[in-house]
């Protein structure tokens, strides 16, 4: 798929199987588009408008909301960012009620009231993008979770109690951002140095069931990585999640194909390869692993990036386009093109 301009959407979730889903099945649809907060904060692009959202998007995803140890949910690495913004909004509302003619500069106010300006600015941008998506009339899914498997494990040590506490925070977030269709739970994969999480499957099942009971109409998906599924199945260093046990509480699986294969000259004909003996990460191997781990085909979606990436720092992430990567007569980029406009 070719896009001539810097992309508004980051990736598309593509359905893995034929459209065998029933009309009542919960899931993002055949081409779900994902947006993230780097667009304005890091790239300095203009604010997102609903009119810019491609009509082909069957649903929209926001990446990402993180919950922290204080059960604060926010758009950055720590949910505390959202708390700063929430407190500030409450404070502004109080001021508005008391002094109707008071004018505040949002970029100077953090210094006056000791709010970190970077935190405030990023929170404003992130919340704005999510709320724009919620005005689109399309289903909106929120990538959500703890920052990593270690934090998940800490929370799940007392899954029954902590899950109820977390649901209260989610209720508050849903009240502030009404219309969220579902959550795609993220951060569940181990990093290399992580210890094994005791009773990960059993405790995560408790968490999922509490969420289902609290939000019976909420769609629940899992954010999984294709390369990680292969590595975990073929060379398991720690017990992880048993999908045979969990599947009854999960509506769909979003299998990320980003970073599936390394970005180097060996893969210049395509970074997601079907088969071969040069790597353990091929689509044939992944399909076999998905079947053996009992992840249902009819509930599985693939996530691919729709924008190119350079193998070096010649081009920045924000202004990367297919023209820059593939069409410029440059030795630095020509080896990295798997497709061109003509093909």
C-alpha atoms as one frame of an Amber mdcrd trajectory, in Angstrom:
protein
   0.000   0.000   0.000   1.396   3.359  -1.024   0.797   6.671   0.709   2.455
   9.781  -0.815   2.406  11.952   2.303   3.615  11.522   5.895   1.085   9.175
   7.300  -1.700  10.039   9.657  -2.198   6.410  10.453   0.650   4.299  11.712
  -0.514   0.825  10.926  -3.449  -1.190   9.745  -4.824  -4.282  11.371  -5.506
  -6.806   8.640  -7.737  -9.773   9.210  -5.843 -13.055   9.135  -8.643 -15.194
   7.827 -11.623 -14.842   5.530 -14.511 -12.762   6.726 -16.153 -15.567   8.647
 -16.989 -13.413  11.650 -20.626 -13.138  12.581 -22.257  -9.737  12.639 -22.101
  -9.773  16.436 -18.409 -10.717  16.676 -16.250  -8.231  18.551 -13.196  -7.061
  16.660 -11.615  -4.160  14.764 -12.729  -5.181  11.278 -10.758  -5.837   8.132
  -8.761  -2.567   8.028  -8.432  -0.834  11.374  -6.221   2.264  11.494  -3.966
   3.180  14.409  -2.952   6.651  15.576  -0.399   7.719  18.199   0.471  10.895
  20.048   3.893  11.412  18.429   2.190  13.134  15.484   1.993  16.537  17.157
   4.341  16.233  20.121   7.389  14.843  18.307   6.721  15.686  14.662   5.070
  19.093  15.201   2.370  18.241  12.681  -0.915  20.176  12.775  -3.735  18.853
  14.980  -5.635  15.870  13.671  -9.063  16.580  12.178 -11.855  14.046  11.856
 -12.007  14.825   8.125  -8.447  13.492   7.713  -9.343   9.994   8.901  -9.456
   7.683   5.856 -12.981   6.372   5.189 -11.475   2.930   4.527 -10.715   2.525
   8.235 -13.221   0.035   9.611 -12.300   1.172  13.128  -9.706   3.331  14.867
  -7.062   2.520  17.474  -5.260   4.866  19.848  -1.711   3.981  20.916  -1.284
   3.971  23.913  -2.685   4.497  27.445  -0.513   3.237  30.316  -1.567   2.587
  33.911   0.983   3.030  36.705   1.472   1.778  40.264  -0.925   4.434  41.573
  -3.597   3.211  39.145  -3.393   6.432  37.163  -4.062   6.077  33.436  -2.239
   8.346  31.023  -0.951   8.676  27.464   2.779   8.504  28.225   5.121   6.185
  30.109   3.412   6.983  33.395  -0.243   7.484  34.157   0.837  10.370  36.384
   0.933  12.521  33.238  -2.819  12.191  32.959  -3.250  13.061  36.628  -1.308
  16.307  36.165  -3.627  17.222  33.329  -6.797  16.110  35.137  -5.936  18.149
  38.232  -5.152  21.131  36.056  -8.468  20.856  34.205 -10.352  20.716  37.509
  -8.391  23.748  38.673  -9.214  25.664  35.489 -12.887  24.759  35.834 -12.869
  26.147  39.357 -11.210  29.339  38.171 -13.753  29.691  35.388 -16.580  29.459
  37.887 -14.988  32.115  40.104 -13.442  34.495  37.548 -15.281  34.428  34.265
 -12.941  36.938  32.629  -9.648  35.348  33.670  -7.379  34.376  30.739  -4.593
  31.824  31.181  -1.760  30.932  28.830  -1.543  27.125  28.889   2.148  27.180
  28.019   3.093  29.643  30.773   0.718  28.369  33.433   2.737  25.217  34.240
   5.601  27.384  35.479   3.244  29.402  37.659   1.584  26.373  39.232   4.621
  24.073  39.103   3.230  21.730  36.443   5.942  20.254  34.182   5.294  21.887
  30.807   6.433  18.849  28.808   4.039  16.639  30.758   1.161  19.059  30.329
   1.755  19.631  26.621   2.035  15.931  25.826  -1.058  15.108  27.861  -3.067
  17.816  26.110  -1.987  16.539  22.697  -2.595  12.879  23.512  -6.009  13.431
  25.023  -6.975  15.655  22.094  -6.080  12.955  19.552  -8.036  10.272  21.423
 -11.069  12.527  21.702 -10.877  13.404  17.994 -11.009   9.701  17.182 -14.014
   9.310  19.482 -15.857  11.948  17.430 -15.367  10.019  14.186 -18.455   7.851
  14.450 -16.271   4.750  14.122 -15.491   2.124  16.738 -12.432   3.153  18.762
 -10.079   0.680  20.412  -7.539   1.746  23.005  -4.152   0.075  23.343  -3.956
  -0.153  27.108  -1.983  -1.858  29.824   0.896  -1.831  32.252   4.243  -0.723
  30.881   5.795  -4.201  30.825   5.417  -7.790  32.006   7.111  -7.032  35.337
   4.460  -4.440  36.189   1.709  -6.801  35.079   3.192  -9.465  37.336   3.307
  -7.148  40.353  -0.335  -6.230  39.918  -1.405  -9.833  39.333   0.140 -11.089
  42.586  -3.150 -10.072  44.196  -5.244 -10.301  41.056  -8.715 -10.379  42.610
  -8.255  -7.239  44.728  -6.007  -5.251  42.401  -8.198  -5.924  39.377 -11.174
  -4.337  41.137  -9.069  -1.274  41.972  -7.938  -1.009  38.362 -11.497  -1.277
  37.050 -12.393   1.829  39.067  -9.627   3.750  37.311 -10.777   2.476  33.926
 -14.337   3.567  34.724 -13.054   7.067  35.423 -11.069   7.120  32.189 -14.095
   5.899  30.215 -16.211   8.633  31.792 -13.722  11.271  30.627 -13.424   9.712
  27.149 -16.814   8.299  26.305 -17.350   5.944  23.395 -14.376   3.557  23.658
 -15.395   0.248  22.071 -12.651  -1.985  23.388  -9.225  -2.367  24.935  -6.210
  -4.041  23.338  -4.135  -5.155  26.309  -0.439  -4.533  25.807   2.876  -4.943
  27.650   2.452  -8.670  28.307   5.606 -10.007  26.616   8.692 -10.742  28.691
  11.860  -8.762  28.102  15.033 -10.871  27.989  16.132 -10.275  31.617  12.665
 -10.638  33.149  12.101 -13.423  35.684   9.171 -15.754  35.220   5.843 -14.437
  36.464   4.308 -17.031  38.837   0.838 -18.243  37.817   0.756 -15.734  34.964
  -2.080 -17.489  33.131  -4.221 -18.179  36.193  -3.938 -14.654  37.552  -4.390
 -13.004  34.162  -7.554 -15.075  33.679  -8.882 -13.642  36.967  -8.105 -10.147
  35.685  -9.865 -10.759  32.365 -12.950 -12.168  34.064 -13.173  -9.167  36.410
 -12.932  -6.880  33.386 -15.616  -8.853  31.533 -17.943  -8.678  34.526 -17.318
  -4.950  35.041 -17.657  -4.032  31.351 -19.814  -6.748  29.718 -20.073  -4.890
  26.400 -16.373  -4.049  26.134 -14.337  -5.859  23.475 -11.060  -7.217  24.856
  -8.091  -7.901  22.604  -4.479  -8.908  23.211  -1.476  -7.159  21.674   0.932
  -9.920  20.637   4.183  -9.847  18.660   4.693 -12.330  15.831   8.409 -12.809
  16.439   7.828 -13.223  20.186   5.182 -15.912  19.681   7.647 -17.890  17.552
  10.551 -17.485  19.965   8.437 -18.246  23.029   6.973 -21.392  21.474  10.174
 -22.778  19.949  12.565 -21.824  22.757  10.561 -21.119  25.921  12.800 -19.784
  28.674   9.899 -19.060  31.032   6.292 -20.155  31.339   4.090 -17.497  29.746
   0.403 -17.336  28.814  -1.691 -20.396  27.975  -4.168 -19.300  25.319  -6.181
 -22.503  25.634  -7.157 -21.267  29.099  -7.472 -17.577  28.270  -9.296 -17.688
  24.942 -12.798 -17.862  26.403 -12.211 -14.404  27.935 -10.591 -12.826  24.851
 -12.484 -11.420  21.875  -9.598 -11.047  19.428  -5.813 -11.110  19.022  -3.820
  -8.324  17.330  -0.567  -9.922  16.148   2.022  -7.237  15.458   4.288  -7.842
  12.470   6.473  -4.812  13.166  10.082  -5.906  13.795   9.148  -9.393  12.585
  12.328  -9.533  10.502  15.417  -7.303  10.772  15.768  -4.276   8.520  18.867
  -5.156   6.512  19.928  -5.985   2.965  19.026  -9.677   3.387  15.368  -8.690
   3.431  15.303  -6.013   0.747  12.669  -7.989  -1.184  10.288  -7.661   1.731
  10.718  -7.565   5.492   7.917 -10.054   6.148   8.861 -13.244   4.344   6.625
 -16.221   3.716   9.125 -19.044   3.986  12.828 -19.832   3.861  15.720 -21.187
   5.885  17.603 -17.939   6.547  15.512 -16.963   9.571  13.217 -18.465  12.180
  10.716 -15.675  11.588   8.598 -16.522   8.554   4.859 -16.447   7.981   4.774
 -20.218   7.556   6.379 -20.718  10.962   4.095 -18.127  12.550   0.982 -19.777
  11.107   2.117 -23.100  12.561   2.794 -21.536  15.979  -0.580 -19.781  16.042
  -2.304 -23.086  15.404  -0.291 -24.998  18.001  -0.843 -22.351  20.680  -4.621
 -22.581  20.078  -5.049 -18.949  19.019  -8.229 -19.163  16.897  -7.868 -18.185
  13.255 -11.249 -16.438  13.200 -10.228 -14.136  16.079  -6.752 -13.229  14.795
  -5.671 -10.006  13.117  -2.276  -8.910  11.773  -0.879  -5.441  12.336   1.484
  -4.026   9.702   3.083  -0.624   9.367   1.943   1.309   6.324   4.867   3.739
   6.343   8.476   2.963   5.418  11.440   3.233   7.735  15.041   4.070   6.908
  17.823   1.728   8.070  19.832   4.685   9.310  19.339   8.270  10.454  19.437
   9.817   6.975  15.708  10.454   7.160  13.793  11.183  10.319  10.762   9.150
  11.305   8.369  12.059  10.970   9.099  13.118   7.386   9.665   9.656   5.938
   7.716   8.943   2.745   7.923   6.278   0.068   9.367   8.877  -2.317  12.250
   9.625   0.009  12.933   5.986   0.724  12.575   4.496  -2.733  12.532   7.100
  -5.489  15.486   9.346  -4.740  18.633   8.287  -6.661  20.582   7.563  -3.514
  22.718   4.530  -2.730  21.845   5.058   0.925  18.202   4.213   0.311  17.895
   2.226  -2.917  18.796  -1.116  -1.320  15.960  -0.796   1.156  13.008  -0.718
  -1.248  10.780  -3.755  -1.347   8.279  -1.961  -3.583   8.008   1.109  -5.760
   4.997   3.019  -7.044   5.304   1.287 -10.427   5.182  -2.187  -8.933
